[in-house]
Short mmCIF file of C-alpha atoms in Angstrom, two decimals:
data_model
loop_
_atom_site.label_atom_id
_atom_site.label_comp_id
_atom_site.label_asym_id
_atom_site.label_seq_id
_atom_site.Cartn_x
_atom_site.Cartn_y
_atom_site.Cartn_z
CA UNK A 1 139.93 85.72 93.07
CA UNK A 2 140.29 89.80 93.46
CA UNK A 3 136.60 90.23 93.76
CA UNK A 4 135.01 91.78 96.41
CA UNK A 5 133.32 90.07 99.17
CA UNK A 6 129.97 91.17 98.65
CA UNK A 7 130.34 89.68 94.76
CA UNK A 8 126.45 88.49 94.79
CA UNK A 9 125.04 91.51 95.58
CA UNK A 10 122.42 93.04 93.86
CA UNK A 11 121.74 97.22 93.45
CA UNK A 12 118.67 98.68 91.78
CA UNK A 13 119.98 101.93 90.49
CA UNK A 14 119.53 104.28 87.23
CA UNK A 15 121.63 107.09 86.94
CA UNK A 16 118.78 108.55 84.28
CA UNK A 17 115.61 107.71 85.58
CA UNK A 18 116.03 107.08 88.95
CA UNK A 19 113.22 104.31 88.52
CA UNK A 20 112.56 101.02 86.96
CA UNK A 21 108.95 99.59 86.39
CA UNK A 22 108.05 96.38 85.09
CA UNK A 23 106.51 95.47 81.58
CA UNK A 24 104.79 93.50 78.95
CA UNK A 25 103.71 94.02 75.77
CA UNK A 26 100.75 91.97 76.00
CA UNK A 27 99.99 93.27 79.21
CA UNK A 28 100.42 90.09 81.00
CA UNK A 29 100.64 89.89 84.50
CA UNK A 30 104.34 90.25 85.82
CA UNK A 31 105.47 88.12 88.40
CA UNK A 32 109.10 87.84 89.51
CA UNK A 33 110.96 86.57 92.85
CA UNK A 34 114.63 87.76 93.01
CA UNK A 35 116.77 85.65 95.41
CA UNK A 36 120.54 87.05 96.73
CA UNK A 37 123.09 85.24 98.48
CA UNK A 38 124.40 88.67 99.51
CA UNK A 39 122.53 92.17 100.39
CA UNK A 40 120.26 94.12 98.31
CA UNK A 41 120.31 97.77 97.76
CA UNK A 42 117.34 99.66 96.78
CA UNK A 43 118.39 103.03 95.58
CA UNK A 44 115.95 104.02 92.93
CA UNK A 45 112.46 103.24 92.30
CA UNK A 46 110.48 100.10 91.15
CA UNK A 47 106.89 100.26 90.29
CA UNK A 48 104.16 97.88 89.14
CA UNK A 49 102.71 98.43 85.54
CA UNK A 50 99.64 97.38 87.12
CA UNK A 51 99.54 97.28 90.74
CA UNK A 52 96.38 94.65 90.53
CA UNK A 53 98.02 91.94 88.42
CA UNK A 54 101.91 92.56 89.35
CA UNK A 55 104.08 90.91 92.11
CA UNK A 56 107.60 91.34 93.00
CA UNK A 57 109.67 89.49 96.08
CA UNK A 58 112.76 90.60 96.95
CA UNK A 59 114.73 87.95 99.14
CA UNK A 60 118.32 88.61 100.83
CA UNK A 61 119.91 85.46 102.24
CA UNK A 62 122.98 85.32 104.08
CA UNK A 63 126.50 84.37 102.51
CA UNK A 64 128.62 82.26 104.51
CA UNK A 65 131.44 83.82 103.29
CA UNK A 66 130.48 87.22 103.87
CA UNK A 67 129.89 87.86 107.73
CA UNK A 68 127.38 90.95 107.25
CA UNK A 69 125.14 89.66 104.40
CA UNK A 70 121.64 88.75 103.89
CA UNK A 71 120.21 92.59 104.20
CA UNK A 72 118.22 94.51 102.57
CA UNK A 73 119.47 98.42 102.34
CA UNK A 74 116.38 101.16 101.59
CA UNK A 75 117.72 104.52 99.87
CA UNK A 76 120.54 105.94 97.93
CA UNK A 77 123.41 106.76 99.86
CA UNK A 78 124.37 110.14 97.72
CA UNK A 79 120.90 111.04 97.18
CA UNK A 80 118.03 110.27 98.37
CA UNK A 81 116.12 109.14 95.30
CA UNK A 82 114.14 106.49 96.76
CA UNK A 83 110.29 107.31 96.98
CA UNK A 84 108.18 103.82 96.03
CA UNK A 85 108.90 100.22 96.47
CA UNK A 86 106.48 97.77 95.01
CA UNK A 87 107.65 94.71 96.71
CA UNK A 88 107.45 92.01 99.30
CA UNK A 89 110.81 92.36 100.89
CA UNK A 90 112.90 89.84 102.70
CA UNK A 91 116.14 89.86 104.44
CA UNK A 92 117.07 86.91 106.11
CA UNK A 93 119.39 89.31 108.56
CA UNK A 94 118.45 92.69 108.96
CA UNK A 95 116.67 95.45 106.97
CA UNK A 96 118.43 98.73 107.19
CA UNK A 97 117.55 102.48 106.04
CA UNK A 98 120.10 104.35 104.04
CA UNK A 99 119.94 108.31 103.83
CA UNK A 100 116.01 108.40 104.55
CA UNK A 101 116.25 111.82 106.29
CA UNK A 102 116.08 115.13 105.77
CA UNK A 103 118.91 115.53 103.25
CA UNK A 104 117.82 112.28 101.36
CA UNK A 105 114.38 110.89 101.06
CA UNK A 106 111.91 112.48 103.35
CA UNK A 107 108.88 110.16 102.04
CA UNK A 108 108.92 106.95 101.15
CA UNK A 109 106.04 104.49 100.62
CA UNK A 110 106.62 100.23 100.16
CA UNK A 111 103.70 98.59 98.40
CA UNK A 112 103.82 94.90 99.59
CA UNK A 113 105.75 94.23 102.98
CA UNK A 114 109.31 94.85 105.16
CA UNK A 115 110.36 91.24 107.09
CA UNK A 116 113.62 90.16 108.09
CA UNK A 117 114.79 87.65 109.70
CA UNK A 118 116.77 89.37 112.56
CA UNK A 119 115.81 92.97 112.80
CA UNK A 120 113.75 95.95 110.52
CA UNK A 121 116.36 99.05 111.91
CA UNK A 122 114.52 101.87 110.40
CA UNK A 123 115.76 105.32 111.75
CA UNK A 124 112.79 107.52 110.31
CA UNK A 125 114.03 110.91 112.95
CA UNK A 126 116.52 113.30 112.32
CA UNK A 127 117.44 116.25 115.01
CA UNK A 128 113.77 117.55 115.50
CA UNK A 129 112.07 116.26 112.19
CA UNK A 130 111.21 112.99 110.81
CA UNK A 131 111.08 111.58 107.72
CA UNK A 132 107.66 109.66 106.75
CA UNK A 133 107.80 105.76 105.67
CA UNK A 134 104.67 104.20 104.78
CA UNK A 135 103.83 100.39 104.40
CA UNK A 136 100.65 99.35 102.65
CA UNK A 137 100.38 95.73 103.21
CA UNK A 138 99.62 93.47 100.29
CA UNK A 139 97.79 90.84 101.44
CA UNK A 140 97.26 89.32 97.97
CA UNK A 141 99.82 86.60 98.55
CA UNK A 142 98.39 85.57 101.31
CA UNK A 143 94.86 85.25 100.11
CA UNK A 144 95.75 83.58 96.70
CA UNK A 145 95.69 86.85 94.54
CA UNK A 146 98.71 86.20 93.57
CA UNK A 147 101.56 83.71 93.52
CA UNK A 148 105.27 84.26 92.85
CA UNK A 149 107.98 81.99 91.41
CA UNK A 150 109.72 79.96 94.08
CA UNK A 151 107.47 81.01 96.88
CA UNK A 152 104.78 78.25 98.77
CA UNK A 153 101.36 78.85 98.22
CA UNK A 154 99.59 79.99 101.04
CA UNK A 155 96.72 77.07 102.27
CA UNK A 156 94.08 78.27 104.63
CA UNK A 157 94.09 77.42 108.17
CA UNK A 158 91.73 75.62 109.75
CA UNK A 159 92.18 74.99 113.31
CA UNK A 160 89.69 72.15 115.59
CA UNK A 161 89.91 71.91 118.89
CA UNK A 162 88.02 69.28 120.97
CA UNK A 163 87.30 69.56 125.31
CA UNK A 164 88.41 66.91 126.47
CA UNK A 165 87.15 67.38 129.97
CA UNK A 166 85.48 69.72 131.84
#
């Protein structure tokens, strides 16, 4: 009854390594979807083992109880760790930078997609400089390269349209 408000919450954070990157013995594709009734930070790294095979979504839904939830946060805070996410990210509110400047992380490169729901609010100036944030689109969901736990699977589109008069 004490805890905090943002209870559900998820950080990805090492203290040692400053990055976390998937793995299977066998080599096996890894394919994970991470859902949060809350916000998700991402302080530290996460990289594919193989960027080919592997897929990652990140999803941050909205709490009822907690009036500012459902974001996803990009960078550390304290100290700008954060170089590479290999993810497709979703916040149902807002995506959000955190310490992606000059004194934290002055490059950083996401490997799969930024959406939200609301609003992507990515300050990438400081002062005079600016800080460089690059998105390489993964497109493999969408083609059928891939398919993640909990997600739809993408169906082409075929559109037919008929004159009716002319």
């Amino acid at each position: 009854e004490n805890a905090p408000k943002d209870r559900a919450s998820m950080w990805v954070h090492n203290l040692n390594t400053n990055s976390f990157k998937f793995f299977q013995a066998q080599n096996d594709p890894n394919a994970f979807t991470i859902v949060v009734r809350g916000n998700i930070y991402l302080a530290d790294n996460l990289f594919y083992l193989n960027q080919n095979k592997d897929g990652l979504a990140m999803v941050a839904l909205k709490d009822p109880d907690v009036a500012d939830s459902g974001n996803i946060y990009l960078g550390d805070p304290a100290y700008g760790t954060l170089k590479q996410v290999d993810s497709f990210l979703y916040a149902e509110n807002n995506l959000y930078d955190n310490n992606l400047d000059e004194a934290g992380s002055q490059t950083v490169t996401i490997n799969g997609n930024m959406t939200a729901g609301n609003q992507v609010l990515v300050d990438r100036y400081y002062g005079t400089a600016h800080s460089k944030l690059t998105v390489n689109y993964d497109n493999r969901l969408v083609t059928g390269q891939l398919s993640l736990p909990g997600l739809p699977l993408q169906q082409p589109v075929v559109y037919a349209y008929s004159v009716l008069s002319w």
